[in-house]
């Protein structure tokens, strides 16, 4: 398994197979209804407050779909 920080780290073949090939890619629409709530969800898991991060993970763990591990 390989991990990438961005698409620029992939070879052209890897990029085609994982992202660009229309036969295999999935496009999702994301709507931001409440910007403040979105900011909270984006920053909470990566913040420096370990206790808050742990609570966030525990509170939301059962709602996760399509987890990339």
PDB file of N, CA and C in Angstrom:
ATOM      1  N   UNK A   1       0.852  -1.165   0.000  1.00  0.00           N
ATOM      2  CA  UNK A   1       0.000   0.000   0.000  1.00  0.00           C
ATOM      3  C   UNK A   1       0.901   1.233   0.000  1.00  0.00           C
ATOM      4  N   UNK A   2       0.527   2.215  -0.789  1.00  0.00           N
ATOM      5  CA  UNK A   2       1.267   3.463  -0.835  1.00  0.00           C
ATOM      6  C   UNK A   2       0.363   4.600  -0.391  1.00  0.00           C
ATOM      7  N   UNK A   3       0.968   5.619   0.218  1.00  0.00           N
ATOM      8  CA  UNK A   3       0.228   6.807   0.631  1.00  0.00           C
ATOM      9  C   UNK A   3       0.820   8.016  -0.073  1.00  0.00           C
ATOM     10  N   UNK A   4      -0.027   8.917  -0.494  1.00  0.00           N
ATOM     11  CA  UNK A   4       0.405  10.130  -1.177  1.00  0.00           C
ATOM     12  C   UNK A   4      -0.172  11.347  -0.475  1.00  0.00           C
ATOM     13  N   UNK A   5       0.614  12.413  -0.435  1.00  0.00           N
ATOM     14  CA  UNK A   5       0.119  13.667   0.128  1.00  0.00           C
ATOM     15  C   UNK A   5      -0.674  14.446  -0.907  1.00  0.00           C
ATOM     16  N   UNK A   6      -0.445  14.162  -2.151  1.00  0.00           N
ATOM     17  CA  UNK A   6      -1.152  14.874  -3.210  1.00  0.00           C
ATOM     18  C   UNK A   6      -1.034  14.127  -4.524  1.00  0.00           C
ATOM     19  N   UNK A   7      -1.828  14.530  -5.483  1.00  0.00           N
ATOM     20  CA  UNK A   7      -1.838  13.847  -6.777  1.00  0.00           C
ATOM     21  C   UNK A   7      -0.524  14.023  -7.514  1.00  0.00           C
ATOM     22  N   UNK A   8       0.221  15.084  -7.238  1.00  0.00           N
ATOM     23  CA  UNK A   8       1.484  15.344  -7.908  1.00  0.00           C
ATOM     24  C   UNK A   8       2.564  14.327  -7.589  1.00  0.00           C
ATOM     25  N   UNK A   9       2.373  13.513  -6.574  1.00  0.00           N
ATOM     26  CA  UNK A   9       3.355  12.501  -6.204  1.00  0.00           C
ATOM     27  C   UNK A   9       3.167  11.191  -6.973  1.00  0.00           C
ATOM     28  N   UNK A  10       2.084  11.065  -7.715  1.00  0.00           N
ATOM     29  CA  UNK A  10       1.807   9.832  -8.457  1.00  0.00           C
ATOM     30  C   UNK A  10       2.422   9.894  -9.848  1.00  0.00           C
ATOM     31  N   UNK A  11       2.744   8.716 -10.392  1.00  0.00           N
ATOM     32  CA  UNK A  11       3.143   8.656 -11.790  1.00  0.00           C
ATOM     33  C   UNK A  11       1.890   8.846 -12.641  1.00  0.00           C
ATOM     34  N   UNK A  12       2.099   9.119 -13.930  1.00  0.00           N
ATOM     35  CA  UNK A  12       0.954   9.318 -14.831  1.00  0.00           C
ATOM     36  C   UNK A  12       0.064   8.076 -14.861  1.00  0.00           C
ATOM     37  N   UNK A  13       0.666   6.895 -14.853  1.00  0.00           N
ATOM     38  CA  UNK A  13      -0.115   5.654 -14.878  1.00  0.00           C
ATOM     39  C   UNK A  13      -0.935   5.496 -13.594  1.00  0.00           C
ATOM     40  N   UNK A  14      -0.324   5.759 -12.429  1.00  0.00           N
ATOM     41  CA  UNK A  14      -1.047   5.655 -11.156  1.00  0.00           C
ATOM     42  C   UNK A  14      -2.187   6.661 -11.108  1.00  0.00           C
ATOM     43  N   UNK A  15      -1.941   7.869 -11.593  1.00  0.00           N
ATOM     44  CA  UNK A  15      -2.973   8.896 -11.593  1.00  0.00           C
ATOM     45  C   UNK A  15      -4.146   8.481 -12.479  1.00  0.00           C
ATOM     46  N   UNK A  16      -3.862   7.913 -13.641  1.00  0.00           N
ATOM     47  CA  UNK A  16      -4.925   7.456 -14.526  1.00  0.00           C
ATOM     48  C   UNK A  16      -5.735   6.329 -13.876  1.00  0.00           C
ATOM     49  N   UNK A  17      -5.044   5.355 -13.291  1.00  0.00           N
ATOM     50  CA  UNK A  17      -5.725   4.192 -12.723  1.00  0.00           C
ATOM     51  C   UNK A  17      -6.562   4.537 -11.487  1.00  0.00           C
ATOM     52  N   UNK A  18      -6.145   5.517 -10.713  1.00  0.00           N
ATOM     53  CA  UNK A  18      -6.829   5.805  -9.446  1.00  0.00           C
ATOM     54  C   UNK A  18      -7.756   7.006  -9.489  1.00  0.00           C
ATOM     55  N   UNK A  19      -7.536   7.918 -10.421  1.00  0.00           N
ATOM     56  CA  UNK A  19      -8.261   9.184 -10.358  1.00  0.00           C
ATOM     57  C   UNK A  19      -8.902   9.613 -11.674  1.00  0.00           C
ATOM     58  N   UNK A  20      -8.186   9.471 -12.759  1.00  0.00           N
ATOM     59  CA  UNK A  20      -8.627  10.071 -14.018  1.00  0.00           C
ATOM     60  C   UNK A  20      -9.481   9.169 -14.898  1.00  0.00           C
ATOM     61  N   UNK A  21      -9.367   7.879 -14.781  1.00  0.00           N
ATOM     62  CA  UNK A  21     -10.108   6.957 -15.643  1.00  0.00           C
ATOM     63  C   UNK A  21     -11.607   7.067 -15.363  1.00  0.00           C
ATOM     64  N   UNK A  22     -12.391   7.582 -16.320  1.00  0.00           N
ATOM     65  CA  UNK A  22     -13.828   7.770 -16.087  1.00  0.00           C
ATOM     66  C   UNK A  22     -14.589   6.478 -15.793  1.00  0.00           C
ATOM     67  N   UNK A  23     -14.018   5.339 -16.160  1.00  0.00           N
ATOM     68  CA  UNK A  23     -14.674   4.055 -15.891  1.00  0.00           C
ATOM     69  C   UNK A  23     -14.607   3.677 -14.411  1.00  0.00           C
ATOM     70  N   UNK A  24     -13.682   4.259 -13.663  1.00  0.00           N
ATOM     71  CA  UNK A  24     -13.477   3.847 -12.275  1.00  0.00           C
ATOM     72  C   UNK A  24     -13.606   4.966 -11.253  1.00  0.00           C
ATOM     73  N   UNK A  25     -13.720   6.195 -11.668  1.00  0.00           N
ATOM     74  CA  UNK A  25     -13.761   7.289 -10.703  1.00  0.00           C
ATOM     75  C   UNK A  25     -15.190   7.551 -10.222  1.00  0.00           C
ATOM     76  N   UNK A  26     -15.268   8.150  -9.064  1.00  0.00           N
ATOM     77  CA  UNK A  26     -16.549   8.531  -8.487  1.00  0.00           C
ATOM     78  C   UNK A  26     -16.524  10.023  -8.200  1.00  0.00           C
ATOM     79  N   UNK A  27     -17.501  10.734  -8.676  1.00  0.00           N
ATOM     80  CA  UNK A  27     -17.616  12.158  -8.397  1.00  0.00           C
ATOM     81  C   UNK A  27     -18.737  12.366  -7.381  1.00  0.00           C
ATOM     82  N   UNK A  28     -18.438  13.130  -6.347  1.00  0.00           N
ATOM     83  CA  UNK A  28     -19.424  13.413  -5.314  1.00  0.00           C
ATOM     84  C   UNK A  28     -19.677  14.908  -5.235  1.00  0.00           C
ATOM     85  N   UNK A  29     -20.881  15.271  -4.942  1.00  0.00           N
ATOM     86  CA  UNK A  29     -21.225  16.670  -4.739  1.00  0.00           C
ATOM     87  C   UNK A  29     -21.241  16.958  -3.240  1.00  0.00           C
ATOM     88  N   UNK A  30     -20.577  18.023  -2.857  1.00  0.00           N
ATOM     89  CA  UNK A  30     -20.523  18.405  -1.449  1.00  0.00           C
ATOM     90  C   UNK A  30     -21.156  19.774  -1.309  1.00  0.00           C
ATOM     91  N   UNK A  31     -22.104  19.879  -0.373  1.00  0.00           N
ATOM     92  CA  UNK A  31     -22.771  21.161  -0.126  1.00  0.00           C
ATOM     93  C   UNK A  31     -22.451  21.615   1.286  1.00  0.00           C
ATOM     94  N   UNK A  32     -22.075  22.866   1.411  1.00  0.00           N
ATOM     95  CA  UNK A  32     -21.772  23.445   2.709  1.00  0.00           C
ATOM     96  C   UNK A  32     -22.947  24.310   3.146  1.00  0.00           C
ATOM     97  N   UNK A  33     -23.718  23.803   4.058  1.00  0.00           N
ATOM     98  CA  UNK A  33     -24.885  24.531   4.545  1.00  0.00           C
ATOM     99  C   UNK A  33     -24.507  25.469   5.700  1.00  0.00           C
ATOM    100  N   UNK A  34     -23.620  25.004   6.563  1.00  0.00           N
ATOM    101  CA  UNK A  34     -23.223  25.771   7.740  1.00  0.00           C
ATOM    102  C   UNK A  34     -21.699  25.827   7.784  1.00  0.00           C
ATOM    103  N   UNK A  35     -21.141  26.953   7.349  1.00  0.00           N
ATOM    104  CA  UNK A  35     -19.693  27.083   7.236  1.00  0.00           C
ATOM    105  C   UNK A  35     -19.010  26.898   8.588  1.00  0.00           C
ATOM    106  N   UNK A  36     -19.557  27.443   9.655  1.00  0.00           N
ATOM    107  CA  UNK A  36     -18.942  27.311  10.979  1.00  0.00           C
ATOM    108  C   UNK A  36     -18.875  25.848  11.406  1.00  0.00           C
ATOM    109  N   UNK A  37     -19.937  25.100  11.164  1.00  0.00           N
ATOM    110  CA  UNK A  37     -19.942  23.678  11.518  1.00  0.00           C
ATOM    111  C   UNK A  37     -18.920  22.915  10.677  1.00  0.00           C
ATOM    112  N   UNK A  38     -18.816  23.246   9.404  1.00  0.00           N
ATOM    113  CA  UNK A  38     -17.837  22.592   8.535  1.00  0.00           C
ATOM    114  C   UNK A  38     -16.416  22.860   9.024  1.00  0.00           C
ATOM    115  N   UNK A  39     -16.141  24.104   9.378  1.00  0.00           N
ATOM    116  CA  UNK A  39     -14.817  24.457   9.903  1.00  0.00           C
ATOM    117  C   UNK A  39     -14.508  23.631  11.142  1.00  0.00           C
ATOM    118  N   UNK A  40     -15.488  23.472  12.010  1.00  0.00           N
ATOM    119  CA  UNK A  40     -15.292  22.698  13.232  1.00  0.00           C
ATOM    120  C   UNK A  40     -14.946  21.250  12.908  1.00  0.00           C
ATOM    121  N   UNK A  41     -15.647  20.664  11.954  1.00  0.00           N
ATOM    122  CA  UNK A  41     -15.390  19.263  11.581  1.00  0.00           C
ATOM    123  C   UNK A  41     -14.037  19.102  10.903  1.00  0.00           C
ATOM    124  N   UNK A  42     -13.617  20.093  10.134  1.00  0.00           N
ATOM    125  CA  UNK A  42     -12.338  19.994   9.445  1.00  0.00           C
ATOM    126  C   UNK A  42     -11.157  20.152  10.390  1.00  0.00           C
ATOM    127  N   UNK A  43     -11.262  21.027  11.350  1.00  0.00           N
ATOM    128  CA  UNK A  43     -10.126  21.335  12.214  1.00  0.00           C
ATOM    129  C   UNK A  43     -10.085  20.496  13.485  1.00  0.00           C
ATOM    130  N   UNK A  44     -11.217  20.037  13.934  1.00  0.00           N
ATOM    131  CA  UNK A  44     -11.272  19.286  15.198  1.00  0.00           C
ATOM    132  C   UNK A  44     -10.370  18.054  15.210  1.00  0.00           C
ATOM    133  N   UNK A  45     -10.440  17.171  14.211  1.00  0.00           N
ATOM    134  CA  UNK A  45      -9.635  15.955  14.258  1.00  0.00           C
ATOM    135  C   UNK A  45      -8.128  16.233  14.174  1.00  0.00           C
ATOM    136  N   UNK A  46      -7.744  17.334  13.569  1.00  0.00           N
ATOM    137  CA  UNK A  46      -6.327  17.613  13.389  1.00  0.00           C
ATOM    138  C   UNK A  46      -5.776  18.605  14.408  1.00  0.00           C
ATOM    139  N   UNK A  47      -6.589  19.050  15.314  1.00  0.00           N
ATOM    140  CA  UNK A  47      -6.148  20.046  16.284  1.00  0.00           C
ATOM    141  C   UNK A  47      -5.159  19.486  17.296  1.00  0.00           C
ATOM    142  N   UNK A  48      -4.633  20.360  18.119  1.00  0.00           N
ATOM    143  CA  UNK A  48      -3.641  19.959  19.114  1.00  0.00           C
ATOM    144  C   UNK A  48      -4.276  19.508  20.429  1.00  0.00           C
ATOM    145  N   UNK A  49      -5.566  19.717  20.583  1.00  0.00           N
ATOM    146  CA  UNK A  49      -6.260  19.315  21.815  1.00  0.00           C
ATOM    147  C   UNK A  49      -6.576  17.821  21.726  1.00  0.00           C
ATOM    148  N   UNK A  50      -5.731  17.012  22.350  1.00  0.00           N
ATOM    149  CA  UNK A  50      -5.839  15.554  22.237  1.00  0.00           C
ATOM    150  C   UNK A  50      -7.169  15.049  22.784  1.00  0.00           C
ATOM    151  N   UNK A  51      -7.605  15.558  23.907  1.00  0.00           N
ATOM    152  CA  UNK A  51      -8.863  15.115  24.510  1.00  0.00           C
ATOM    153  C   UNK A  51     -10.045  15.416  23.585  1.00  0.00           C
ATOM    154  N   UNK A  52     -10.067  16.605  22.995  1.00  0.00           N
ATOM    155  CA  UNK A  52     -11.156  16.966  22.070  1.00  0.00           C
ATOM    156  C   UNK A  52     -11.120  16.074  20.827  1.00  0.00           C
ATOM    157  N   UNK A  53      -9.924  15.776  20.333  1.00  0.00           N
ATOM    158  CA  UNK A  53      -9.788  14.908  19.159  1.00  0.00           C
ATOM    159  C   UNK A  53     -10.293  13.508  19.475  1.00  0.00           C
ATOM    160  N   UNK A  54      -9.937  12.981  20.650  1.00  0.00           N
ATOM    161  CA  UNK A  54     -10.396  11.650  21.050  1.00  0.00           C
ATOM    162  C   UNK A  54     -11.914  11.614  21.166  1.00  0.00           C
ATOM    163  N   UNK A  55     -12.494  12.648  21.783  1.00  0.00           N
ATOM    164  CA  UNK A  55     -13.947  12.706  21.939  1.00  0.00           C
ATOM    165  C   UNK A  55     -14.628  12.779  20.572  1.00  0.00           C
ATOM    166  N   UNK A  56     -14.068  13.591  19.660  1.00  0.00           N
ATOM    167  CA  UNK A  56     -14.628  13.702  18.314  1.00  0.00           C
ATOM    168  C   UNK A  56     -14.649  12.334  17.626  1.00  0.00           C
ATOM    169  N   UNK A  57     -13.540  11.610  17.720  1.00  0.00           N
ATOM    170  CA  UNK A  57     -13.454  10.289  17.084  1.00  0.00           C
ATOM    171  C   UNK A  57     -14.454   9.321  17.710  1.00  0.00           C
ATOM    172  N   UNK A  58     -14.531   9.317  19.031  1.00  0.00           N
ATOM    173  CA  UNK A  58     -15.477   8.420  19.704  1.00  0.00           C
ATOM    174  C   UNK A  58     -16.918   8.759  19.351  1.00  0.00           C
ATOM    175  N   UNK A  59     -17.256  10.046  19.317  1.00  0.00           N
ATOM    176  CA  UNK A  59     -18.627  10.473  19.035  1.00  0.00           C
ATOM    177  C   UNK A  59     -19.049  10.182  17.600  1.00  0.00           C
ATOM    178  N   UNK A  60     -18.094  10.143  16.677  1.00  0.00           N
ATOM    179  CA  UNK A  60     -18.438  10.013  15.256  1.00  0.00           C
ATOM    180  C   UNK A  60     -18.014   8.692  14.625  1.00  0.00           C
ATOM    181  N   UNK A  61     -17.361   7.827  15.371  1.00  0.00           N
ATOM    182  CA  UNK A  61     -16.804   6.599  14.810  1.00  0.00           C
ATOM    183  C   UNK A  61     -17.850   5.702  14.154  1.00  0.00           C
ATOM    184  N   UNK A  62     -19.016   5.606  14.735  1.00  0.00           N
ATOM    185  CA  UNK A  62     -20.028   4.691  14.183  1.00  0.00           C
ATOM    186  C   UNK A  62     -20.735   5.255  12.952  1.00  0.00           C
ATOM    187  N   UNK A  63     -20.531   6.543  12.662  1.00  0.00           N
ATOM    188  CA  UNK A  63     -21.169   7.168  11.502  1.00  0.00           C
ATOM    189  C   UNK A  63     -20.274   7.172  10.266  1.00  0.00           C
ATOM    190  N   UNK A  64     -19.054   6.685  10.380  1.00  0.00           N
ATOM    191  CA  UNK A  64     -18.099   6.723   9.277  1.00  0.00           C
ATOM    192  C   UNK A  64     -18.530   5.783   8.161  1.00  0.00           C
ATOM    193  N   UNK A  65     -18.426   6.282   6.934  1.00  0.00           N
ATOM    194  CA  UNK A  65     -18.697   5.481   5.745  1.00  0.00           C
ATOM    195  C   UNK A  65     -17.500   5.627   4.817  1.00  0.00           C
ATOM    196  N   UNK A  66     -17.121   4.569   4.152  1.00  0.00           N
ATOM    197  CA  UNK A  66     -16.030   4.602   3.173  1.00  0.00           C
ATOM    198  C   UNK A  66     -14.712   5.051   3.796  1.00  0.00           C
ATOM    199  N   UNK A  67     -14.342   4.482   4.919  1.00  0.00           N
ATOM    200  CA  UNK A  67     -13.096   4.816   5.594  1.00  0.00           C
ATOM    201  C   UNK A  67     -11.909   4.293   4.793  1.00  0.00           C
ATOM    202  N   UNK A  68     -10.967   5.165   4.499  1.00  0.00           N
ATOM    203  CA  UNK A  68      -9.768   4.793   3.752  1.00  0.00           C
ATOM    204  C   UNK A  68      -8.659   4.499   4.756  1.00  0.00           C
ATOM    205  N   UNK A  69      -8.350   3.203   4.923  1.00  0.00           N
ATOM    206  CA  UNK A  69      -7.291   2.835   5.860  1.00  0.00           C
ATOM    207  C   UNK A  69      -6.197   2.094   5.146  1.00  0.00           C
TER     208      UNK A  69
END
